[in-house]
Short mmCIF file of C-alpha atoms in Angstrom, two decimals:
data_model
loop_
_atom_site.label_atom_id
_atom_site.label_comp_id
_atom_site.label_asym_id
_atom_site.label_seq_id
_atom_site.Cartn_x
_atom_site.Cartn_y
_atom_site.Cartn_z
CA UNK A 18 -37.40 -26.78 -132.96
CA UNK A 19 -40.42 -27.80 -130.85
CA UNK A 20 -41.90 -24.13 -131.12
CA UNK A 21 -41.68 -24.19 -135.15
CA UNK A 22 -43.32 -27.16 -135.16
CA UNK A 23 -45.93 -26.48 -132.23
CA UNK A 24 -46.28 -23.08 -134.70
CA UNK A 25 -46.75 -24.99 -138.17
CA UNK A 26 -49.06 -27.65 -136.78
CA UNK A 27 -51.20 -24.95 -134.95
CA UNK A 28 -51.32 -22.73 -138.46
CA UNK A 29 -52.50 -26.07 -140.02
CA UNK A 30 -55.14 -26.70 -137.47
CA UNK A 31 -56.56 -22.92 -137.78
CA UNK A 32 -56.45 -22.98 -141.29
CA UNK A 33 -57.97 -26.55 -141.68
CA UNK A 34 -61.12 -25.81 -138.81
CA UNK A 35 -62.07 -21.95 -139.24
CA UNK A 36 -64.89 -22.67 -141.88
CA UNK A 37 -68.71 -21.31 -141.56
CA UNK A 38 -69.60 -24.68 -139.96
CA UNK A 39 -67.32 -23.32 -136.64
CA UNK A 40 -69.34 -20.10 -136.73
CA UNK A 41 -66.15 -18.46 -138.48
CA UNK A 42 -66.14 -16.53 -141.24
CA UNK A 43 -63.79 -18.18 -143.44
CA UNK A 44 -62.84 -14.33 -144.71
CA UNK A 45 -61.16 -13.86 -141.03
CA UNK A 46 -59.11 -17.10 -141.74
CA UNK A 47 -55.68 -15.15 -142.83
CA UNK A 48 -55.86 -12.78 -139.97
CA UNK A 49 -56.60 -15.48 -137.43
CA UNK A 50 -53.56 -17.43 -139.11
CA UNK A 51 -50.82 -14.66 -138.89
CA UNK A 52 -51.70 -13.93 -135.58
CA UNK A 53 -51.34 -16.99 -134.27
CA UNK A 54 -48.12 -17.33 -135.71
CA UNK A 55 -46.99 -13.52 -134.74
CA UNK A 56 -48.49 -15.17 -131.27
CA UNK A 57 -46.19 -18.40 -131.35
CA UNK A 58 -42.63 -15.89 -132.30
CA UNK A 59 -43.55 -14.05 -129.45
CA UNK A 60 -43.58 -16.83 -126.88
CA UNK A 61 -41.39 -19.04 -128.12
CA UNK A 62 -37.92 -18.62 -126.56
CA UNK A 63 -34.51 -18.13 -129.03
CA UNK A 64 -30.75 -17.06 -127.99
CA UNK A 65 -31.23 -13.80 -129.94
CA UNK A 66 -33.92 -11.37 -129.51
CA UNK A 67 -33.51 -10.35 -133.04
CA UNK A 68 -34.70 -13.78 -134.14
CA UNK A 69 -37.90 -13.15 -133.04
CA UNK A 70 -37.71 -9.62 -134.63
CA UNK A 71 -36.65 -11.20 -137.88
CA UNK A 72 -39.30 -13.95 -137.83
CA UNK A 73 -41.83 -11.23 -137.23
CA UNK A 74 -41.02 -9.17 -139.95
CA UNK A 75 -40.90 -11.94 -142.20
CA UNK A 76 -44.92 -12.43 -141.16
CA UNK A 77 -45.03 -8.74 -141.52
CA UNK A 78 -43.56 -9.13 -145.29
CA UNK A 79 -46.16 -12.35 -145.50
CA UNK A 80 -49.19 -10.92 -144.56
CA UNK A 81 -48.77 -7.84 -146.68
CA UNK A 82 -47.87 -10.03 -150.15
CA UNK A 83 -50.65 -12.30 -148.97
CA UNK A 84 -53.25 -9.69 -148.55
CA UNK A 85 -52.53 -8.04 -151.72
CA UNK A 86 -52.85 -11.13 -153.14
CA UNK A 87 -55.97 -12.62 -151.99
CA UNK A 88 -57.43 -8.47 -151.64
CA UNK A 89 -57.93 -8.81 -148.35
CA UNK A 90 -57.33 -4.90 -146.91
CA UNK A 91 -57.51 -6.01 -143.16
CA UNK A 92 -54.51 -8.63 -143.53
CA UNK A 93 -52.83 -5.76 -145.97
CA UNK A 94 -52.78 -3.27 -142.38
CA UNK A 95 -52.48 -6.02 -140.23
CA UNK A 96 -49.09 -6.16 -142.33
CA UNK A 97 -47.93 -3.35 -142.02
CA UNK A 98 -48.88 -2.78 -138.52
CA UNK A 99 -46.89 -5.74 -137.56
CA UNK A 100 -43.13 -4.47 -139.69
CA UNK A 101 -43.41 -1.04 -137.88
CA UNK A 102 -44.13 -2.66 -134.28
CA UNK A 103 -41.05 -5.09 -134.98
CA UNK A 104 -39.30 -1.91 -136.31
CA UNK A 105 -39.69 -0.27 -132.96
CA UNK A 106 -39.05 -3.20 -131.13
CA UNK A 107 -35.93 -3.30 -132.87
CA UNK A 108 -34.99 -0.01 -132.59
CA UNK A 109 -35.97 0.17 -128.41
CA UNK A 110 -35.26 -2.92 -127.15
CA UNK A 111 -33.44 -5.48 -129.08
CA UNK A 112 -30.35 -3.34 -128.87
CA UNK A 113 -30.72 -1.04 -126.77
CA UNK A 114 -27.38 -1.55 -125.08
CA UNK A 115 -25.23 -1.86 -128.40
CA UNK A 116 -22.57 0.64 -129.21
CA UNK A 117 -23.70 3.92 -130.89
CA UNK A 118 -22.28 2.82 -134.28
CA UNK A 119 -24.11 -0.26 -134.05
CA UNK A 120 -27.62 1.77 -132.89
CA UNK A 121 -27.00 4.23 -135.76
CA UNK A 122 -26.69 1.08 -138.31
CA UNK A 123 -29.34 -0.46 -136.63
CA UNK A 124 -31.65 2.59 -136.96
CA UNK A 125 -30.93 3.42 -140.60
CA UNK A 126 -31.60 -0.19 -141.38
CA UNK A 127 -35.04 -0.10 -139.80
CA UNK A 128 -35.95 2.93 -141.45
CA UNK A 129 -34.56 1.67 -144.57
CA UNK A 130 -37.00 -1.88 -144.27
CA UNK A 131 -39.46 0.75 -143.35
CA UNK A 132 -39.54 2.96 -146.54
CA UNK A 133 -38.88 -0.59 -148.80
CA UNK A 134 -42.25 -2.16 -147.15
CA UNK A 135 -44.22 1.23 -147.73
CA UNK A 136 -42.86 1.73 -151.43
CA UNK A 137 -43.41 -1.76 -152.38
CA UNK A 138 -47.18 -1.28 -150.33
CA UNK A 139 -47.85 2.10 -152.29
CA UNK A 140 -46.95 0.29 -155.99
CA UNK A 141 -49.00 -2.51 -155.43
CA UNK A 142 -52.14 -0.67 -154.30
CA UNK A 143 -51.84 1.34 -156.99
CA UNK A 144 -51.33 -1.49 -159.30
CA UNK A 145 -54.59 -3.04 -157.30
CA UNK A 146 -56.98 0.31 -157.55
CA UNK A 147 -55.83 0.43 -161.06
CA UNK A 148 -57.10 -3.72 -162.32
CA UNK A 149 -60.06 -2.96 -160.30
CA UNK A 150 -60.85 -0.07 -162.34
CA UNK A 151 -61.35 2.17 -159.22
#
């Protein structure tokens, strides 16, 4: 409890000081944001690995959505590089000394999360190039 609220408070604070006046470009603010918070998942401690894992995807999933949003391109890969780190992580680590039926669910879920994030990333550029009028 103390690390999600150690990690919304910080967010806050980042997103509340990085402004031109700080000698930060406010355009870096997203980036800075997410990885702080892919930061705080990392060292704060839970029961399960694969809450961490989950919580980073979800940022993953975030910074993707947000990036297409707001067309920022370096959130957008920051995105994406995030989901297929956690997929690994998943895949390597997290249970790494689970049954074989539970590693080959395990894997064709990852690569399942993997293929959804990278359809749903090729549809929205597209959608993106094509308002632009690139």
């Amino acid at each position: 409890l103390i690390g999600f609220i150690m990690a919304f408070l910080g967010t806050g604070i980042l997103f509340t000081t990085i402004s031109e006046r700080f000698g930060i470009k406010e355009k870096y603010r997203p980036v800075i944001c997410a990885g702080f918070m892919t930061y705080m998942a990392l060292v704060v401690p839970f029961t399960y690995d694969v809450t961490a894992s989950i919580i980073l995807m979800l940022i993953g999933v975030v910074s993707i959505g947000t990036g297409f949003y707001i067309k920022d391109k370096v959130l957008r890969i920051y995105g994406l590089v995030a989901s297929l780190t956690v997929c690994f992580k998943i895949t390597l680590f997290d249970f790494a000394d689970g049954e074989s039926l539970q590693r080959m669910i395990l894997f064709f879920v990852a690569g399942a999360i993997s293929l959804i994030i990278s359809g749903i990333y090729v549809l929205l550029e597209k959608t993106v190039k094509n308002n632009s009028g690139e």
